[in-house]
Short mmCIF file of N, CA and C in Angstrom, two decimals:
data_model
loop_
_atom_site.label_atom_id
_atom_site.label_comp_id
_atom_site.label_asym_id
_atom_site.label_seq_id
_atom_site.Cartn_x
_atom_site.Cartn_y
_atom_site.Cartn_z
N MET A 14 -14.21 -5.14 -5.17
CA MET A 14 -13.23 -4.47 -4.36
C MET A 14 -13.71 -4.42 -2.93
N LYS A 15 -12.77 -4.68 -2.04
CA LYS A 15 -13.03 -4.62 -0.61
C LYS A 15 -12.18 -3.49 -0.05
N LYS A 16 -12.72 -2.75 0.89
CA LYS A 16 -12.00 -1.63 1.49
C LYS A 16 -11.88 -1.88 2.98
N GLU A 17 -10.65 -1.73 3.50
CA GLU A 17 -10.40 -1.94 4.92
C GLU A 17 -9.57 -0.78 5.47
N ILE A 18 -9.67 -0.59 6.76
CA ILE A 18 -8.74 0.28 7.47
C ILE A 18 -8.05 -0.61 8.49
N VAL A 19 -6.74 -0.76 8.33
CA VAL A 19 -5.98 -1.61 9.25
C VAL A 19 -5.17 -0.72 10.19
N THR A 20 -4.98 -1.19 11.41
CA THR A 20 -4.18 -0.47 12.39
C THR A 20 -2.89 -1.24 12.61
N LEU A 21 -1.77 -0.56 12.35
CA LEU A 21 -0.46 -1.17 12.51
C LEU A 21 -0.07 -1.17 13.99
N GLU A 22 0.99 -1.90 14.33
CA GLU A 22 1.44 -2.00 15.72
C GLU A 22 1.76 -0.64 16.32
N ASN A 23 2.22 0.31 15.49
CA ASN A 23 2.58 1.64 15.99
C ASN A 23 1.36 2.57 16.10
N GLY A 24 0.17 2.04 15.84
CA GLY A 24 -1.06 2.80 15.98
C GLY A 24 -1.52 3.51 14.73
N LEU A 25 -0.70 3.54 13.68
CA LEU A 25 -1.10 4.20 12.44
C LEU A 25 -2.20 3.41 11.75
N GLN A 26 -3.16 4.12 11.22
CA GLN A 26 -4.24 3.48 10.46
C GLN A 26 -3.96 3.66 8.97
N VAL A 27 -4.23 2.60 8.22
CA VAL A 27 -3.94 2.60 6.79
C VAL A 27 -5.20 2.19 6.03
N GLY A 28 -5.59 3.02 5.06
CA GLY A 28 -6.68 2.67 4.17
C GLY A 28 -6.16 1.73 3.10
N VAL A 29 -6.80 0.57 2.96
CA VAL A 29 -6.36 -0.44 2.01
C VAL A 29 -7.54 -0.84 1.13
N HIS A 30 -7.33 -0.84 -0.17
CA HIS A 30 -8.31 -1.35 -1.13
C HIS A 30 -7.77 -2.69 -1.62
N LEU A 31 -8.63 -3.71 -1.62
CA LEU A 31 -8.21 -5.07 -1.97
C LEU A 31 -9.05 -5.63 -3.12
N TRP A 32 -8.36 -6.32 -4.02
CA TRP A 32 -9.02 -7.03 -5.12
C TRP A 32 -8.38 -8.42 -5.21
N GLY A 33 -9.07 -9.36 -5.83
CA GLY A 33 -8.53 -10.70 -6.02
C GLY A 33 -8.63 -11.53 -4.76
N ASN A 34 -7.81 -12.62 -4.71
CA ASN A 34 -7.83 -13.48 -3.52
C ASN A 34 -6.41 -13.86 -3.10
N GLU A 35 -6.30 -14.41 -1.93
CA GLU A 35 -5.01 -14.69 -1.31
C GLU A 35 -4.17 -15.71 -2.07
N ASN A 36 -4.76 -16.51 -2.93
CA ASN A 36 -4.02 -17.54 -3.65
C ASN A 36 -3.34 -17.01 -4.91
N GLN A 37 -3.55 -15.75 -5.22
CA GLN A 37 -2.97 -15.16 -6.42
C GLN A 37 -1.68 -14.40 -6.10
N THR A 38 -0.85 -14.19 -7.11
CA THR A 38 0.33 -13.36 -6.97
C THR A 38 -0.11 -11.96 -6.54
N THR A 39 0.61 -11.38 -5.57
CA THR A 39 0.21 -10.10 -5.01
C THR A 39 0.92 -8.93 -5.69
N LEU A 40 0.13 -7.91 -6.02
CA LEU A 40 0.64 -6.64 -6.51
C LEU A 40 0.33 -5.58 -5.45
N LEU A 41 1.30 -4.75 -5.12
CA LEU A 41 1.12 -3.65 -4.19
C LEU A 41 1.12 -2.36 -5.00
N PHE A 42 0.03 -1.61 -4.95
CA PHE A 42 -0.11 -0.36 -5.69
C PHE A 42 0.09 0.83 -4.74
N LEU A 43 0.99 1.73 -5.12
CA LEU A 43 1.29 2.92 -4.33
C LEU A 43 1.09 4.16 -5.20
N HIS A 44 0.21 5.03 -4.78
CA HIS A 44 -0.14 6.22 -5.57
C HIS A 44 0.84 7.36 -5.35
N GLY A 45 0.66 8.43 -6.10
CA GLY A 45 1.47 9.64 -5.95
C GLY A 45 0.86 10.60 -4.95
N LEU A 46 1.59 11.67 -4.66
CA LEU A 46 1.11 12.68 -3.71
C LEU A 46 -0.18 13.31 -4.21
N GLY A 47 -1.08 13.57 -3.27
CA GLY A 47 -2.34 14.22 -3.60
C GLY A 47 -3.39 13.29 -4.17
N SER A 48 -3.10 12.00 -4.23
CA SER A 48 -4.03 11.02 -4.79
C SER A 48 -4.46 10.06 -3.68
N THR A 49 -5.11 8.99 -4.05
CA THR A 49 -5.51 7.94 -3.11
C THR A 49 -5.42 6.59 -3.79
N ALA A 50 -5.61 5.54 -3.02
CA ALA A 50 -5.62 4.18 -3.56
C ALA A 50 -6.71 4.02 -4.61
N ALA A 51 -7.77 4.80 -4.49
CA ALA A 51 -8.88 4.71 -5.45
C ALA A 51 -8.46 5.05 -6.87
N SER A 52 -7.33 5.73 -7.03
CA SER A 52 -6.88 6.07 -8.38
C SER A 52 -6.52 4.83 -9.20
N PHE A 53 -6.34 3.71 -8.53
CA PHE A 53 -6.00 2.46 -9.21
C PHE A 53 -7.21 1.57 -9.49
N THR A 54 -8.41 2.03 -9.20
CA THR A 54 -9.60 1.19 -9.28
C THR A 54 -9.77 0.54 -10.65
N GLU A 55 -9.68 1.30 -11.71
CA GLU A 55 -9.91 0.74 -13.04
C GLU A 55 -8.86 -0.32 -13.38
N LEU A 56 -7.59 -0.01 -13.17
CA LEU A 56 -6.52 -0.96 -13.47
C LEU A 56 -6.62 -2.20 -12.58
N ALA A 57 -6.86 -2.00 -11.29
CA ALA A 57 -6.96 -3.13 -10.37
C ALA A 57 -8.13 -4.04 -10.71
N THR A 58 -9.22 -3.46 -11.10
CA THR A 58 -10.39 -4.26 -11.49
C THR A 58 -10.05 -5.15 -12.69
N LEU A 59 -9.35 -4.59 -13.66
CA LEU A 59 -8.95 -5.37 -14.84
C LEU A 59 -7.97 -6.49 -14.49
N LEU A 60 -7.05 -6.24 -13.56
CA LEU A 60 -6.03 -7.23 -13.22
C LEU A 60 -6.46 -8.22 -12.15
N SER A 61 -7.56 -7.97 -11.49
CA SER A 61 -7.95 -8.79 -10.34
C SER A 61 -8.33 -10.22 -10.69
N ALA A 62 -8.56 -10.53 -11.95
CA ALA A 62 -8.84 -11.91 -12.33
C ALA A 62 -7.59 -12.78 -12.19
N LYS A 63 -6.41 -12.16 -12.30
CA LYS A 63 -5.15 -12.92 -12.23
C LYS A 63 -4.30 -12.59 -11.02
N TYR A 64 -4.56 -11.47 -10.36
CA TYR A 64 -3.69 -11.02 -9.28
C TYR A 64 -4.48 -10.61 -8.04
N ARG A 65 -3.84 -10.78 -6.91
CA ARG A 65 -4.34 -10.18 -5.65
C ARG A 65 -3.72 -8.79 -5.60
N ILE A 66 -4.51 -7.78 -5.36
CA ILE A 66 -4.02 -6.41 -5.39
C ILE A 66 -4.35 -5.71 -4.08
N LEU A 67 -3.32 -5.06 -3.52
CA LEU A 67 -3.48 -4.18 -2.37
C LEU A 67 -3.08 -2.79 -2.84
N ALA A 68 -3.98 -1.84 -2.76
CA ALA A 68 -3.68 -0.44 -3.05
C ALA A 68 -3.80 0.31 -1.73
N LEU A 69 -2.74 1.00 -1.35
CA LEU A 69 -2.69 1.67 -0.06
C LEU A 69 -2.91 3.16 -0.20
N ASP A 70 -3.61 3.73 0.75
CA ASP A 70 -3.66 5.19 0.89
C ASP A 70 -2.40 5.59 1.64
N LEU A 71 -1.55 6.38 1.02
CA LEU A 71 -0.35 6.85 1.71
C LEU A 71 -0.74 7.67 2.93
N PRO A 72 0.15 7.79 3.91
CA PRO A 72 -0.17 8.58 5.11
C PRO A 72 -0.65 9.99 4.74
N GLY A 73 -1.74 10.40 5.39
CA GLY A 73 -2.30 11.72 5.13
C GLY A 73 -3.16 11.79 3.88
N HIS A 74 -3.40 10.66 3.25
CA HIS A 74 -4.22 10.57 2.04
C HIS A 74 -5.36 9.58 2.28
N GLY A 75 -6.49 9.83 1.66
CA GLY A 75 -7.61 8.89 1.78
C GLY A 75 -7.95 8.59 3.22
N ASP A 76 -7.98 7.30 3.56
CA ASP A 76 -8.36 6.87 4.91
C ASP A 76 -7.17 6.61 5.83
N SER A 77 -5.96 7.00 5.43
CA SER A 77 -4.79 6.75 6.26
C SER A 77 -4.51 7.92 7.20
N THR A 78 -3.94 7.59 8.34
CA THR A 78 -3.59 8.56 9.37
C THR A 78 -2.62 9.60 8.83
N PHE A 79 -2.80 10.84 9.24
CA PHE A 79 -1.85 11.90 8.93
C PHE A 79 -0.83 11.96 10.05
N ILE A 80 0.44 12.04 9.70
CA ILE A 80 1.51 12.13 10.68
C ILE A 80 2.11 13.53 10.60
N LYS A 81 2.26 14.20 11.74
CA LYS A 81 2.78 15.57 11.74
C LYS A 81 4.30 15.64 11.69
N ASP A 82 4.98 14.52 11.90
CA ASP A 82 6.44 14.49 11.90
C ASP A 82 6.96 14.39 10.46
N GLU A 83 7.60 15.46 9.97
CA GLU A 83 8.03 15.46 8.57
C GLU A 83 9.11 14.42 8.29
N LYS A 84 9.84 13.93 9.31
CA LYS A 84 10.82 12.86 9.11
C LYS A 84 10.14 11.59 8.63
N PHE A 85 8.89 11.41 9.01
CA PHE A 85 8.14 10.22 8.61
C PHE A 85 7.97 10.16 7.09
N PHE A 86 8.02 11.29 6.43
CA PHE A 86 7.74 11.34 5.00
C PHE A 86 8.97 11.15 4.11
N SER A 87 10.07 10.68 4.70
CA SER A 87 11.22 10.30 3.86
C SER A 87 10.83 9.04 3.10
N VAL A 88 11.46 8.81 1.97
CA VAL A 88 11.14 7.62 1.17
C VAL A 88 11.42 6.35 1.97
N ASP A 89 12.53 6.33 2.69
CA ASP A 89 12.86 5.13 3.48
C ASP A 89 11.82 4.87 4.57
N SER A 90 11.38 5.92 5.23
CA SER A 90 10.36 5.77 6.27
C SER A 90 9.05 5.26 5.68
N LEU A 91 8.67 5.81 4.53
CA LEU A 91 7.43 5.35 3.87
C LEU A 91 7.57 3.92 3.38
N ALA A 92 8.77 3.53 2.96
CA ALA A 92 8.99 2.14 2.55
C ALA A 92 8.82 1.21 3.75
N ASN A 93 9.36 1.60 4.90
CA ASN A 93 9.17 0.79 6.11
C ASN A 93 7.69 0.67 6.45
N TRP A 94 6.96 1.76 6.30
CA TRP A 94 5.51 1.77 6.53
C TRP A 94 4.83 0.77 5.60
N GLY A 95 5.20 0.78 4.31
CA GLY A 95 4.62 -0.17 3.36
C GLY A 95 4.92 -1.61 3.72
N VAL A 96 6.14 -1.87 4.17
CA VAL A 96 6.52 -3.22 4.60
C VAL A 96 5.71 -3.65 5.81
N GLU A 97 5.43 -2.73 6.72
CA GLU A 97 4.59 -3.05 7.88
C GLU A 97 3.19 -3.49 7.43
N VAL A 98 2.67 -2.84 6.41
CA VAL A 98 1.35 -3.24 5.89
C VAL A 98 1.44 -4.64 5.30
N LEU A 99 2.50 -4.92 4.55
CA LEU A 99 2.68 -6.26 3.98
C LEU A 99 2.78 -7.31 5.09
N LYS A 100 3.48 -6.99 6.16
CA LYS A 100 3.58 -7.92 7.30
C LYS A 100 2.21 -8.15 7.93
N TYR A 101 1.42 -7.10 8.03
CA TYR A 101 0.08 -7.22 8.59
C TYR A 101 -0.72 -8.28 7.83
N TYR A 102 -0.58 -8.29 6.51
CA TYR A 102 -1.29 -9.25 5.66
C TYR A 102 -0.50 -10.54 5.45
N ASN A 103 0.66 -10.66 6.12
CA ASN A 103 1.51 -11.83 5.99
C ASN A 103 1.92 -12.09 4.53
N ILE A 104 2.29 -11.04 3.84
CA ILE A 104 2.72 -11.13 2.45
C ILE A 104 4.23 -11.03 2.40
N ARG A 105 4.86 -12.04 1.81
CA ARG A 105 6.33 -12.06 1.73
C ARG A 105 6.83 -11.87 0.31
N ASP A 106 6.02 -12.17 -0.65
CA ASP A 106 6.42 -12.06 -2.06
C ASP A 106 5.44 -11.12 -2.75
N VAL A 107 5.95 -10.01 -3.28
CA VAL A 107 5.07 -8.99 -3.84
C VAL A 107 5.75 -8.30 -5.02
N HIS A 108 4.95 -7.87 -5.95
CA HIS A 108 5.39 -7.01 -7.05
C HIS A 108 4.81 -5.63 -6.77
N VAL A 109 5.63 -4.59 -6.92
CA VAL A 109 5.18 -3.24 -6.58
C VAL A 109 4.95 -2.42 -7.84
N VAL A 110 3.81 -1.74 -7.87
CA VAL A 110 3.46 -0.81 -8.94
C VAL A 110 3.29 0.55 -8.28
N GLY A 111 4.08 1.53 -8.70
CA GLY A 111 4.00 2.83 -8.07
C GLY A 111 3.93 3.97 -9.08
N HIS A 112 3.22 5.00 -8.70
CA HIS A 112 3.11 6.22 -9.52
C HIS A 112 3.76 7.35 -8.76
N SER A 113 4.63 8.11 -9.40
CA SER A 113 5.27 9.28 -8.81
C SER A 113 6.02 8.87 -7.54
N ILE A 114 5.75 9.50 -6.41
CA ILE A 114 6.45 9.14 -5.17
C ILE A 114 6.21 7.68 -4.82
N GLY A 115 5.08 7.12 -5.23
CA GLY A 115 4.81 5.70 -5.00
C GLY A 115 5.84 4.82 -5.68
N GLY A 116 6.34 5.25 -6.84
CA GLY A 116 7.40 4.51 -7.53
C GLY A 116 8.69 4.54 -6.74
N ASN A 117 9.01 5.71 -6.17
CA ASN A 117 10.22 5.82 -5.34
C ASN A 117 10.11 4.95 -4.09
N ILE A 118 8.94 4.94 -3.49
CA ILE A 118 8.71 4.10 -2.31
C ILE A 118 8.88 2.63 -2.70
N GLY A 119 8.33 2.26 -3.86
CA GLY A 119 8.45 0.88 -4.34
C GLY A 119 9.91 0.47 -4.53
N LEU A 120 10.73 1.37 -5.09
CA LEU A 120 12.16 1.05 -5.25
C LEU A 120 12.83 0.85 -3.90
N ALA A 121 12.47 1.67 -2.91
CA ALA A 121 13.03 1.52 -1.57
C ALA A 121 12.59 0.19 -0.94
N ILE A 122 11.34 -0.21 -1.17
CA ILE A 122 10.87 -1.50 -0.66
C ILE A 122 11.67 -2.63 -1.29
N ALA A 123 11.95 -2.52 -2.59
CA ALA A 123 12.70 -3.57 -3.30
C ALA A 123 14.11 -3.73 -2.74
N LYS A 124 14.69 -2.67 -2.21
CA LYS A 124 16.04 -2.73 -1.64
C LYS A 124 16.06 -3.38 -0.27
N MET A 125 14.92 -3.51 0.37
CA MET A 125 14.88 -4.03 1.75
C MET A 125 15.00 -5.54 1.76
#
């Protein structure tokens, strides 16, 4: 597992845990409130032989920037944030795995 902190164009920093390699199908893991990307470590380790995995720390969790604007925490806003991370890594085709609010964010990403 590789751990990075990426800075998006809007200045937000995102904690990202990465497994696998760029030539594999990408899975995006989104955790629930009060958790971190590290909650996916066991599952991601098992799947990393076949998949490239990005697990993100949601804003205000783990190594990601906390935003004081509560409008930012709408599901649509968080979905846009997730898409920005995918653009940073130049990922256009992704399967999303989400837990709790991460599942809702994943559904919003799928609609985009």
